[in-house]
mmCIF file of C-alpha atoms in Angstrom:
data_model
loop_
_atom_site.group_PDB
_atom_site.id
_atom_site.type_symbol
_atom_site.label_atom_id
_atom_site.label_comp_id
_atom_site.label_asym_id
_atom_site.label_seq_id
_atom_site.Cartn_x
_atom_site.Cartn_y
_atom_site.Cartn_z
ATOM 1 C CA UNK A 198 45.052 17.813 -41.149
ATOM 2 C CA UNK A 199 42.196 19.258 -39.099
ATOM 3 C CA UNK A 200 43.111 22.822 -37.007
ATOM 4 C CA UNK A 201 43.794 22.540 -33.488
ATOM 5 C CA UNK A 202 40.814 23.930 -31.568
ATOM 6 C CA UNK A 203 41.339 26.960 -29.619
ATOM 7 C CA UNK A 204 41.300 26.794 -25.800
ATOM 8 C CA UNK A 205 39.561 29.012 -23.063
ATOM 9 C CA UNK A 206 42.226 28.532 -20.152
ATOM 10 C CA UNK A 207 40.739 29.285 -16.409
ATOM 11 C CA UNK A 208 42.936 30.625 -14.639
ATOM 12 C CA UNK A 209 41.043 31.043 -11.443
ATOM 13 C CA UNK A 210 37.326 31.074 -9.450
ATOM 14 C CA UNK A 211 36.770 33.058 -6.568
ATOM 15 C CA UNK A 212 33.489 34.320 -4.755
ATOM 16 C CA UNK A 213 32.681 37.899 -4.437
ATOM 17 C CA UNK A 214 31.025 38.418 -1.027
ATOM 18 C CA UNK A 215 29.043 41.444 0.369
ATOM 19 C CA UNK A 216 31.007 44.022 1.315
ATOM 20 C CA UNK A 217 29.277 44.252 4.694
ATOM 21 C CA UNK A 218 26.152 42.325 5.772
ATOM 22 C CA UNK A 219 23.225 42.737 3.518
ATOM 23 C CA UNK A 220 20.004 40.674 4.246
ATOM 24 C CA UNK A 221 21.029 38.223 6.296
ATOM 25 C CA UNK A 222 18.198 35.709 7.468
ATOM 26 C CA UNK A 223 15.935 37.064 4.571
ATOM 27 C CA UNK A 224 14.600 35.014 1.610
ATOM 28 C CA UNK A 225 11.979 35.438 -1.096
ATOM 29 C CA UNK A 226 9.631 32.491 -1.856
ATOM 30 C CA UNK A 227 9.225 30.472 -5.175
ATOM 31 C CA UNK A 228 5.885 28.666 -5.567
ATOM 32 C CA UNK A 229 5.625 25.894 -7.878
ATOM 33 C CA UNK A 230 2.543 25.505 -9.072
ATOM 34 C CA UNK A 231 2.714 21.724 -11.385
ATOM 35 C CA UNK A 232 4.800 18.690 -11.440
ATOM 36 C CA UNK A 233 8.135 19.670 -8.487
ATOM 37 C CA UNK A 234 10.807 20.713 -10.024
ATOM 38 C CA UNK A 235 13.418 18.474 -11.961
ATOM 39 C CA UNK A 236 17.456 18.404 -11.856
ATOM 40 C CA UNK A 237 17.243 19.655 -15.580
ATOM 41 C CA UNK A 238 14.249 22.456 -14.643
ATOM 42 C CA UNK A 239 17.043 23.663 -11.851
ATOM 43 C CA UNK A 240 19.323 24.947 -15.048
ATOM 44 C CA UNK A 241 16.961 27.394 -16.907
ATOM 45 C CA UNK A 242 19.045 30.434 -16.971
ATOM 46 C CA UNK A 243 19.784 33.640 -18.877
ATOM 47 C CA UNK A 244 23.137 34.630 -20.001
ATOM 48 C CA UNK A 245 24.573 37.798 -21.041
ATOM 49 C CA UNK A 246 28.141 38.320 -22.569
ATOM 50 C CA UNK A 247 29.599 41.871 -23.108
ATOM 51 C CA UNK A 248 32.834 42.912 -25.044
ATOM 52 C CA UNK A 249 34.864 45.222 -24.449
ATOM 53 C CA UNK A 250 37.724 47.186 -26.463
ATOM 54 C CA UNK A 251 41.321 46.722 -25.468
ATOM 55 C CA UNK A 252 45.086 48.116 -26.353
ATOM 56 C CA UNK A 253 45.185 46.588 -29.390
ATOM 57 C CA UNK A 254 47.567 44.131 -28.089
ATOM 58 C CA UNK A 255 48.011 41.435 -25.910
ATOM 59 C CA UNK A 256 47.231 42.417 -21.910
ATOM 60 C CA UNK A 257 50.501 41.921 -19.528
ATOM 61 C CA UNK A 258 48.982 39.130 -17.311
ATOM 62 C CA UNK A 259 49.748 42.087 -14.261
ATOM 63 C CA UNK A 260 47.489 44.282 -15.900
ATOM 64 C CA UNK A 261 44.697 41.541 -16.383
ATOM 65 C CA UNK A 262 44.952 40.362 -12.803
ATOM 66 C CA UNK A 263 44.446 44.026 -11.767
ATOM 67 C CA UNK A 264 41.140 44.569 -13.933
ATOM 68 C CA UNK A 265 39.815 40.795 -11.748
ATOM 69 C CA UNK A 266 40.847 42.695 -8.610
ATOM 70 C CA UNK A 267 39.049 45.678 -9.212
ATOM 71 C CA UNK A 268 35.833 43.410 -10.629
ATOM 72 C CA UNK A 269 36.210 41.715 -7.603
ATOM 73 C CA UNK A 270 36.564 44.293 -5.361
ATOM 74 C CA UNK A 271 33.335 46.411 -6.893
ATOM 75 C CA UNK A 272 31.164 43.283 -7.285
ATOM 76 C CA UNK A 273 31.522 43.436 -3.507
ATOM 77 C CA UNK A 274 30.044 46.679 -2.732
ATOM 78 C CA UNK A 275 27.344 46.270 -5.597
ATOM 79 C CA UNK A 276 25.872 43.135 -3.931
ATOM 80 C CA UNK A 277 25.778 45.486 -0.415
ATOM 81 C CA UNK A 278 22.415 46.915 -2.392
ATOM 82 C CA UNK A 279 21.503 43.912 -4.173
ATOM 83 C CA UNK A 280 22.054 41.118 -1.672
ATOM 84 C CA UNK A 281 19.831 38.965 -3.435
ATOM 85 C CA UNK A 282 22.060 38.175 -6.334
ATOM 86 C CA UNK A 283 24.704 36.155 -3.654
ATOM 87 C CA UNK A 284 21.577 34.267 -2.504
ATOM 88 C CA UNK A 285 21.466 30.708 -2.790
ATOM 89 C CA UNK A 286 18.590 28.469 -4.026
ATOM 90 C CA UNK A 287 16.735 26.152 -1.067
ATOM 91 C CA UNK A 288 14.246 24.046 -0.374
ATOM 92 C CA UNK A 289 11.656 25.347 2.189
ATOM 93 C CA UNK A 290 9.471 24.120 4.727
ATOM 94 C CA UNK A 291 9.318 20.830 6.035
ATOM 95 C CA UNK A 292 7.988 18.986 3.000
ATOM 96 C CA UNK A 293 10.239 17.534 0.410
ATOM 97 C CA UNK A 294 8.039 17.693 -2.812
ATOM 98 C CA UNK A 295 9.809 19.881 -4.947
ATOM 99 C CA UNK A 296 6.829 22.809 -4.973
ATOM 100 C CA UNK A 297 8.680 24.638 -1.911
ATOM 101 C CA UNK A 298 11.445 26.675 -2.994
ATOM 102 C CA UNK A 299 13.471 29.667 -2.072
ATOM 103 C CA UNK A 300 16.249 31.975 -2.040
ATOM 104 C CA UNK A 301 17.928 32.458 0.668
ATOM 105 C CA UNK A 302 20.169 35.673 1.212
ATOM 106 C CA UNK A 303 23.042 34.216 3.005
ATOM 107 C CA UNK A 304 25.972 36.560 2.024
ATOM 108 C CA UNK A 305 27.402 33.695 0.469
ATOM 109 C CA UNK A 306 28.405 35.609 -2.895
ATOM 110 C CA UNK A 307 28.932 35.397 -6.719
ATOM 111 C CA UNK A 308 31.338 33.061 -8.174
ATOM 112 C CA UNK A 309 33.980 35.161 -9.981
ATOM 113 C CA UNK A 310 35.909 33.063 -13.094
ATOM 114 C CA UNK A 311 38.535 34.537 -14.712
ATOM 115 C CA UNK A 312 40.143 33.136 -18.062
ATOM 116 C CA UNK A 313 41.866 33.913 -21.048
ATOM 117 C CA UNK A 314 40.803 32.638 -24.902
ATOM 118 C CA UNK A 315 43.650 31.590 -27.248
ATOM 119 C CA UNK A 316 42.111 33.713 -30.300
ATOM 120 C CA UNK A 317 41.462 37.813 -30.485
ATOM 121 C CA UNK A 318 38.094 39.165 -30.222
ATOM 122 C CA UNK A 319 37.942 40.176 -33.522
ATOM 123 C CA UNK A 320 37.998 36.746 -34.634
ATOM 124 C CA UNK A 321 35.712 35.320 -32.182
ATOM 125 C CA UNK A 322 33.457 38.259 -33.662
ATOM 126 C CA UNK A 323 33.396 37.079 -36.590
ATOM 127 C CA UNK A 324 31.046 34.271 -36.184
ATOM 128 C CA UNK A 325 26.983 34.989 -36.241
ATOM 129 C CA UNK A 326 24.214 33.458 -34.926
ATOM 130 C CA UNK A 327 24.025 29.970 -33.525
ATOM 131 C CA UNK A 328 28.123 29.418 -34.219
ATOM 132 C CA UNK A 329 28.593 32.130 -31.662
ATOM 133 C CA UNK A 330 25.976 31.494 -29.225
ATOM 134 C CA UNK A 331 27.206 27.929 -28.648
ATOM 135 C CA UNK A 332 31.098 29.193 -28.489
ATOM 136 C CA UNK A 333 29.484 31.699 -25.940
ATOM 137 C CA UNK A 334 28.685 28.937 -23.712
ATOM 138 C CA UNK A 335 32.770 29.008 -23.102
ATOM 139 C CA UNK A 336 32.614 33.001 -21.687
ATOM 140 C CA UNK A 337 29.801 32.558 -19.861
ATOM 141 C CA UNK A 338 30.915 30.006 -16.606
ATOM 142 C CA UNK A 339 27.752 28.144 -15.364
ATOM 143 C CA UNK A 340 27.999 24.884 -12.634
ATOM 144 C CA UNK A 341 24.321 22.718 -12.775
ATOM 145 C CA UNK A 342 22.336 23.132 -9.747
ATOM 146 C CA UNK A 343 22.354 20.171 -7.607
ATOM 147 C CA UNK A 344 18.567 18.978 -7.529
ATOM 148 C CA UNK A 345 19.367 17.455 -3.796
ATOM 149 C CA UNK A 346 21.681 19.785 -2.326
ATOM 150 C CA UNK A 347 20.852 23.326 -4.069
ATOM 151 C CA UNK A 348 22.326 25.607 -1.536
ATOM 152 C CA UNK A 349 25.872 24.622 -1.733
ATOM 153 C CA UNK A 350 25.618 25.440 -5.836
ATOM 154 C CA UNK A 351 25.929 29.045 -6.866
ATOM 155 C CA UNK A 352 22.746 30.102 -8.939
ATOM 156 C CA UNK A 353 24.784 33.292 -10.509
ATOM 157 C CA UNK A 354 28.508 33.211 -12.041
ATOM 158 C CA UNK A 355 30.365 35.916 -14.019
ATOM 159 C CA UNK A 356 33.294 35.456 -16.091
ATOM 160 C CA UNK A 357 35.874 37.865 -17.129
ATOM 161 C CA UNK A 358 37.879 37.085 -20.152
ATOM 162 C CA UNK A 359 40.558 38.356 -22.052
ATOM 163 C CA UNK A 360 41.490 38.082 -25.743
ATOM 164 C CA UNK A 361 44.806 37.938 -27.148
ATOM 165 C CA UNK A 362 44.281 41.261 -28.973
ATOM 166 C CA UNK A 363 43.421 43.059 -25.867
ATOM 167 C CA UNK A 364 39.698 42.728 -26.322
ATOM 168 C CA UNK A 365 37.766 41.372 -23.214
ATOM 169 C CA UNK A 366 34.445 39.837 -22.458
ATOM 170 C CA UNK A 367 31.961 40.034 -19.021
ATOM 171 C CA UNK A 368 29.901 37.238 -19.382
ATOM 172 C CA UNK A 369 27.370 36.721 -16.888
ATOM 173 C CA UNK A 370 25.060 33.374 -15.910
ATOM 174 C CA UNK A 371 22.295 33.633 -13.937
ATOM 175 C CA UNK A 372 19.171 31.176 -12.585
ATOM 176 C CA UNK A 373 15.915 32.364 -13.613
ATOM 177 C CA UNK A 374 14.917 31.474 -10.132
ATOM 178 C CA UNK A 375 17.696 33.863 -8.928
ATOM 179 C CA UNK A 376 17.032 36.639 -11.220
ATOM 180 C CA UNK A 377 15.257 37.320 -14.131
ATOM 181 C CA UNK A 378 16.858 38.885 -17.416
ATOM 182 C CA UNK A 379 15.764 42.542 -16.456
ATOM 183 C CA UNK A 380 16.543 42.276 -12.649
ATOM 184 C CA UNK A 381 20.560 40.931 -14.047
ATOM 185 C CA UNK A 382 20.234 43.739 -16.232
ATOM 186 C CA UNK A 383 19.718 46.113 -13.452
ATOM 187 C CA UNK A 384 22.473 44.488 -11.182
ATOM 188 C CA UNK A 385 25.118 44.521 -14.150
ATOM 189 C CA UNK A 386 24.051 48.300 -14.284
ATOM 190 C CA UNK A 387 24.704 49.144 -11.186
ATOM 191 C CA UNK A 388 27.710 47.331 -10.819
ATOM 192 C CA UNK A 389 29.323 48.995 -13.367
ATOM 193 C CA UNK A 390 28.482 52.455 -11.773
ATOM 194 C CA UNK A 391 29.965 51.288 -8.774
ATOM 195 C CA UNK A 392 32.944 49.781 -10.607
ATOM 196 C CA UNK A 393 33.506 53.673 -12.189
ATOM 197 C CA UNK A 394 32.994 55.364 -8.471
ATOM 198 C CA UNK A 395 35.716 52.923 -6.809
ATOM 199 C CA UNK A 396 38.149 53.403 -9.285
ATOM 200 C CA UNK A 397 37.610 56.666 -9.630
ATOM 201 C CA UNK A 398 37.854 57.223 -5.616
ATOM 202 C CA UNK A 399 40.980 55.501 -5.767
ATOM 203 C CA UNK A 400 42.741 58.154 -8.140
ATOM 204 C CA UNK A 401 42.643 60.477 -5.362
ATOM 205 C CA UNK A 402 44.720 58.400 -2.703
ATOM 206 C CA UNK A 403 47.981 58.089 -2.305
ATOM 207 C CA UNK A 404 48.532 54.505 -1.502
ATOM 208 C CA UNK A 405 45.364 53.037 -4.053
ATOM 209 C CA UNK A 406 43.387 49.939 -2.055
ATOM 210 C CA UNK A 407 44.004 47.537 -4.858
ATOM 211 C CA UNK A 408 47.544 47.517 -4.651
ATOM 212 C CA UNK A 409 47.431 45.725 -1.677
ATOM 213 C CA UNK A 410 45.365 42.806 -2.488
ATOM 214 C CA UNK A 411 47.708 40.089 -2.257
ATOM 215 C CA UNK A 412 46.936 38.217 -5.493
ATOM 216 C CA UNK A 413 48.095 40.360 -7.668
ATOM 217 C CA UNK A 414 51.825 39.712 -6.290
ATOM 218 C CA UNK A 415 51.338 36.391 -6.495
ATOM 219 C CA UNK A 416 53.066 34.829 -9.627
ATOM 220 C CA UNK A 417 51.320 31.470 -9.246
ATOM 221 C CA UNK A 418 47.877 33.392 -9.347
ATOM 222 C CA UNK A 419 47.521 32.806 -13.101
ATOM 223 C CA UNK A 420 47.575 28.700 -12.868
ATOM 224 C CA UNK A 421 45.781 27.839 -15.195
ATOM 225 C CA UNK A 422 42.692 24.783 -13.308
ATOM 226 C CA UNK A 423 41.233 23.850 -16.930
ATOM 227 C CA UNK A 424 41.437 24.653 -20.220
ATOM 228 C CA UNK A 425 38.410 23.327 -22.702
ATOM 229 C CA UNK A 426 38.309 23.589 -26.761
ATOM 230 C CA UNK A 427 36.280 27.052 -27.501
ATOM 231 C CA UNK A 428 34.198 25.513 -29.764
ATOM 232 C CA UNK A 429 33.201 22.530 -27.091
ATOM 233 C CA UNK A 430 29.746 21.435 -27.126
ATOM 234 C CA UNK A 431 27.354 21.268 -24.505
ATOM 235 C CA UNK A 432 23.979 20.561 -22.814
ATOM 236 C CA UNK A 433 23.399 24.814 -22.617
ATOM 237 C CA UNK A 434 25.024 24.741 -26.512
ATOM 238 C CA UNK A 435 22.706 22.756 -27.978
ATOM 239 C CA UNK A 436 19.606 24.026 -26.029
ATOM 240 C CA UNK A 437 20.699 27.764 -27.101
ATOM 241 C CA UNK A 438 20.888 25.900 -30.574
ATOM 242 C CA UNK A 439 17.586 24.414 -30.307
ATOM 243 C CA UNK A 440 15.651 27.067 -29.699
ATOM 244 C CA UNK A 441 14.487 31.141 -30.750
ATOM 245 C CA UNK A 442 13.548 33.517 -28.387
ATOM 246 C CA UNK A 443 11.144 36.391 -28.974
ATOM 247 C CA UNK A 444 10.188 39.531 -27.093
ATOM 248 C CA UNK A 445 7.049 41.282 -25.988
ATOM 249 C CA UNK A 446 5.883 44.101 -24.461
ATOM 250 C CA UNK A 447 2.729 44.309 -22.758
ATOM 251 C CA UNK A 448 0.697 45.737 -19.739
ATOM 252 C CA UNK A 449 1.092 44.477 -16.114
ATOM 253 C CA UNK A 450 -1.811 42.310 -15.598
ATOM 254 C CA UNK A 451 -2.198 39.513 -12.436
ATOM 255 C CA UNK A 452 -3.123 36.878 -15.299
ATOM 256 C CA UNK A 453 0.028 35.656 -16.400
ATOM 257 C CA UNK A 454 -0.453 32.317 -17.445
ATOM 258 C CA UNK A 455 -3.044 33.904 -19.936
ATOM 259 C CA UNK A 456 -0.720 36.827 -21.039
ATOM 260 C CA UNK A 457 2.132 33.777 -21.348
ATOM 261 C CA UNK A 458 -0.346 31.938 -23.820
ATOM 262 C CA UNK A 459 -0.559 35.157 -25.484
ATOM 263 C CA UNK A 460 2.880 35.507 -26.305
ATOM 264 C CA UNK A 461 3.502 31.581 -26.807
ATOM 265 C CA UNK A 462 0.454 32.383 -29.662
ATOM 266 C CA UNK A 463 2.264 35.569 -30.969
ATOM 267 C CA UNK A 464 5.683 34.245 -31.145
ATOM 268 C CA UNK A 465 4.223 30.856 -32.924
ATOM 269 C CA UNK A 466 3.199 33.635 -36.243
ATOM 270 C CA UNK A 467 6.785 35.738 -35.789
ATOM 271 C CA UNK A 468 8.699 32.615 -35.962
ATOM 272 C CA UNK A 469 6.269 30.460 -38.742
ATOM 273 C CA UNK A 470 5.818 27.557 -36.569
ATOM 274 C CA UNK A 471 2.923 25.419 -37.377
ATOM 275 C CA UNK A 472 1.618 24.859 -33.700
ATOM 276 C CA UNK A 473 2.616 25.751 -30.555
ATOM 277 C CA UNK A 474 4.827 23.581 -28.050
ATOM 278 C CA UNK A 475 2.954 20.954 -26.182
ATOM 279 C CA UNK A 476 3.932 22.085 -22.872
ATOM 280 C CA UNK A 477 5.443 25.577 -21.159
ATOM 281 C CA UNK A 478 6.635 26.717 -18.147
ATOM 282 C CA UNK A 479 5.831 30.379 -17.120
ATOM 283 C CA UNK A 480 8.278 32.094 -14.678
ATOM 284 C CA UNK A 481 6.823 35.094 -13.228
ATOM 285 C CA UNK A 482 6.154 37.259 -10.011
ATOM 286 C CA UNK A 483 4.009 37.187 -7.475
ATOM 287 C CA UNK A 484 2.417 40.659 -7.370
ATOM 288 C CA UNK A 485 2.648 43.113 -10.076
ATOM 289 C CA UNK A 486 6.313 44.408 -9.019
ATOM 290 C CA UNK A 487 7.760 40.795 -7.973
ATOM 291 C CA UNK A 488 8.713 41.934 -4.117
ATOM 292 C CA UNK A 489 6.556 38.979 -3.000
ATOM 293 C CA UNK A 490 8.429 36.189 -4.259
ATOM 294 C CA UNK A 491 8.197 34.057 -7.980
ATOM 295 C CA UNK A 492 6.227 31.855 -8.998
ATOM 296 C CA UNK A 493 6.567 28.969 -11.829
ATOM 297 C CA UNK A 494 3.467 27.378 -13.626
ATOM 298 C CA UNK A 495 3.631 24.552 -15.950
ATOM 299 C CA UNK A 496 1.275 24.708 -18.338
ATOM 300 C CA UNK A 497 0.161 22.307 -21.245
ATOM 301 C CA UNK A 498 -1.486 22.840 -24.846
ATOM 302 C CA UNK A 499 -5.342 22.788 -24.061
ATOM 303 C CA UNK A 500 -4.849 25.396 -21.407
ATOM 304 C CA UNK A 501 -3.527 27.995 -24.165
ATOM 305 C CA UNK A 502 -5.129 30.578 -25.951
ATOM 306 C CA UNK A 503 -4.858 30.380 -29.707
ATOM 307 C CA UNK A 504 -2.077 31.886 -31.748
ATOM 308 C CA UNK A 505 -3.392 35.436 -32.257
ATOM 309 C CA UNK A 506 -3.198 37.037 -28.329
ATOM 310 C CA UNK A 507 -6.673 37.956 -28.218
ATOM 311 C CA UNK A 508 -7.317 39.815 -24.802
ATOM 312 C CA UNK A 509 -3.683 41.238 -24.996
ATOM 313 C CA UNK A 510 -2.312 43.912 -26.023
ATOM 314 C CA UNK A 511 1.733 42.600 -27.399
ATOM 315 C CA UNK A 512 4.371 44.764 -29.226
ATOM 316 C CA UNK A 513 7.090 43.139 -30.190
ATOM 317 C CA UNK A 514 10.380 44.362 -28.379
ATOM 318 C CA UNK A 515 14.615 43.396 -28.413
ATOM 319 C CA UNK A 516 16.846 43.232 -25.663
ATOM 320 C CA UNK A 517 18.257 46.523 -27.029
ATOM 321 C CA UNK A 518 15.345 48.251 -25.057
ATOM 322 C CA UNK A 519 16.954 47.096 -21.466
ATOM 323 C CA UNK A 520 19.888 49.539 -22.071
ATOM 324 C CA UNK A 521 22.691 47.080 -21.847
ATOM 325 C CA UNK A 522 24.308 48.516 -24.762
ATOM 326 C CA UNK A 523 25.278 51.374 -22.572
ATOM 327 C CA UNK A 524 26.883 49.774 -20.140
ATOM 328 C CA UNK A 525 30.949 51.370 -19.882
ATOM 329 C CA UNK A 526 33.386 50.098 -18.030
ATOM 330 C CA UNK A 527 36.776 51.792 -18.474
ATOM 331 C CA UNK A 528 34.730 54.678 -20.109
ATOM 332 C CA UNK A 529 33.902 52.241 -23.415
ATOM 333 C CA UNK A 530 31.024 51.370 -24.094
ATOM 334 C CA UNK A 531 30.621 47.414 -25.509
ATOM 335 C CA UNK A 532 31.049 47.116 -28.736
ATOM 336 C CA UNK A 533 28.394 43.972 -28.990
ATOM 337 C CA UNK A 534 25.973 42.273 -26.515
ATOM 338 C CA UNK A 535 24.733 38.788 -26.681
ATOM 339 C CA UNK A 536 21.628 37.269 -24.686
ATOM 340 C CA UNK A 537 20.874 34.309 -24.346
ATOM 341 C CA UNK A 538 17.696 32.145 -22.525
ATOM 342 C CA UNK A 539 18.343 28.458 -21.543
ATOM 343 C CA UNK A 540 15.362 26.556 -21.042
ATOM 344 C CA UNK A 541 14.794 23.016 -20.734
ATOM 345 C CA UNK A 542 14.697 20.936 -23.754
ATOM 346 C CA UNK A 543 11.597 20.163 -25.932
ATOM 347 C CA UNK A 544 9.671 22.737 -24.077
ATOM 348 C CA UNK A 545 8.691 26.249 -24.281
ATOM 349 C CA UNK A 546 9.565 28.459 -21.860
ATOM 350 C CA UNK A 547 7.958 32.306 -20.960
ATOM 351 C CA UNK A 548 9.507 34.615 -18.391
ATOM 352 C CA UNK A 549 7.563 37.989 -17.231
ATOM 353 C CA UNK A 550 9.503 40.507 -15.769
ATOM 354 C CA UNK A 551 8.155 43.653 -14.332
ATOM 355 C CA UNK A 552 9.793 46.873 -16.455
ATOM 356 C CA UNK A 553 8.634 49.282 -14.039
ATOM 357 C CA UNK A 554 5.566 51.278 -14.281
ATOM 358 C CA UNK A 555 2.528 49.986 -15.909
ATOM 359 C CA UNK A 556 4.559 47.657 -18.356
ATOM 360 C CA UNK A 557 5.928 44.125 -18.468
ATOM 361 C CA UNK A 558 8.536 42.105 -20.654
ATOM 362 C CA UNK A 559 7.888 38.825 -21.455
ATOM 363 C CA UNK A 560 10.612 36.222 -23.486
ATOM 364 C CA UNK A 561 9.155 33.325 -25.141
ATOM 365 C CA UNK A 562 11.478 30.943 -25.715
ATOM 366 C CA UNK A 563 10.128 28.451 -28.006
ATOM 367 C CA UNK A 564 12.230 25.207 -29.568
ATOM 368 C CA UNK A 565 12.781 25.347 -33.455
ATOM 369 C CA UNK A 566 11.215 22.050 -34.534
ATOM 370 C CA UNK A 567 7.807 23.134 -34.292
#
């Protein structure tokens, strides 16, 4: 007799807004330069998971809804200095081609999901590689992007999950047209310092903020509105699945579709492939420190370089490097970090982040049948 699957149970989804007005009427432009944008090009996304250290024992459901209010609570002030990240994802202009994009910073928030897993973290732990990336997929809450009506569809979610042994998990979805993997980064980061300054603040007062946030009073706060098998598969599983993604350093240079060949070539030799996907999509700024929008090129086979990055300058890097490791909250530090790109099927994918400085990071995603 097969094993009954274990369940992730959400118990509840909120939205963490701004805690006062932070770019209102502002919005950074995405160019499209290729084919417009498809339904399944609207879901490329990057996805980190954290996990945390409990007790040793199963959290009193008080105690969990107390560590949501206070990630509530300081995901509110964080966005104050990065209002971007409760942006929404629009259309603009007048024309409806698909090549016209935005996001718009509407104080509209961050989808909060909190949930609870019916196995410990040490267990979960103990699968590697593609078994845990596609269980992942479960602590990591993600809604598609609605291709016709974008702006009503939160482009960011994060999920806070408890174990039964105490353990706990931030995982945290993002749109690459939102963010990209370094700019998260940076928010998580700063969230969490803001996280350790509120609840430190509130030590010092008599009558603490959170204890008056009515939820946690509540008895029917922990409903439980669905409950999937851990181990469920999906459209982002079996991407994650299908694909290996590979890291670069490199110097900030305006030619990214060039430097994107580059590391399409290099990645080809890392990963043994015998030629490089037919088609890839580079997501990049616009302007060497991306404050003037993004930009997405499609590009196919004959417009790339061959697999040996002449021109460039690569060294290989890990997601180690972006100091996510060092992330505490509750003064712990994680005790593993998973990342994750999502692109679109049958495709490659590059994404060229500014690091700061002179330097960029660039992921090439590439899919493993090549």
């Amino acid at each position: 007799m097969a094993a009954t699957p274990a369940l992730i149970h959400v118990e509840s989804i909120r939205t963490a807004v701004p805690s006062r007005v932070a770019g209102a009427g502002l919005s950074l432009p995405i160019t499209v330069s290729g084919p417009p944008l498809s339904a399944a090009e609207l879901q490329r996304r990057f996805r980190a998971v954290l996990y945390y250290r409990g007790a040793g024992v199963r959290e009193p459901e008080a105690a969990a809804r107390e560590r949501a209010a206070w990630v509530n609570e300081s995901l509110s002030a964080a966005l104050v200095d990065h209002p971007e990240m409760a942006g929404r994802l629009r259309r603009r202009g007048d024309g409806d081609d698909g090549r016209l994009w935005e996001v718009k910073l509407r104080d509209t928030g961050v989808r909060l999901v909190q949930a609870s897993a019916e196995t410990t973290m040490a267990a979960f732990l103990e699968a590697t590689g593609k078994d845990r990336e596609r269980k992942e997929t479960a602590l990591a809450w993600w809604t598609d992007v609605d291709v016709d009506e974008p702006d009503i569809c939160a482009p960011f979610f994060m999920q806070l999950t408890r174990f039964q042994d105490g353990g706990y998990a931030i995982g945290a979805s993002s749109s690459l047209l939102l963010a990209d993997p370094l700019s998260l980064i940076s928010f998580l980061k700063s969230w969490a310092r803001k996280h350790a300054q509120l609840q430190a603040q509130n030590k010092l007062v008599a009558n603490p903020v959170i204890q008056y946030t009515r939820y946690l009073q509540n008895p029917g706060a922990a409903k439980r509105l669905k409950s999937v098998p851990l181990d469920l598969g999906s459209a982002a599983a079996a991407a994650a699945d299908a694909t290996t993604t590979v890291l670069f350093w490199a110097a900030n240079v305006s030619d990214h579709r060039g430097l994107a060949a580059a590391c399409v070539g290099k990645a080809c030799e890392k990963l043994g492939a015998k030629e490089p996907p037919r088609r890839f999509t580079v997501v990049g700024p616009l302007g060497r420190d991306g404050s003037g929008g993004l930009n997405v090129q499609a590009c196919t086979a004959d417009a790339q370089t061959p697999c040996h990055g002449h021109g460039h300058a690569l060294r290989v890097a890990n997601w180690r490097e972006a100091g996510l490791e060092e992330l505490a909250l509750e003064g712990s530090k994680p005790v593993h970090v998973s990342y994750c790109v999502s692109p679109c099927a049958d495709e490659g994918l590059v994404v060229v982040m500014p690091a700061g400085g002179t330097e960029l990071l660039i992921s090439a995603t590439l899919p493993n049948y090549m």
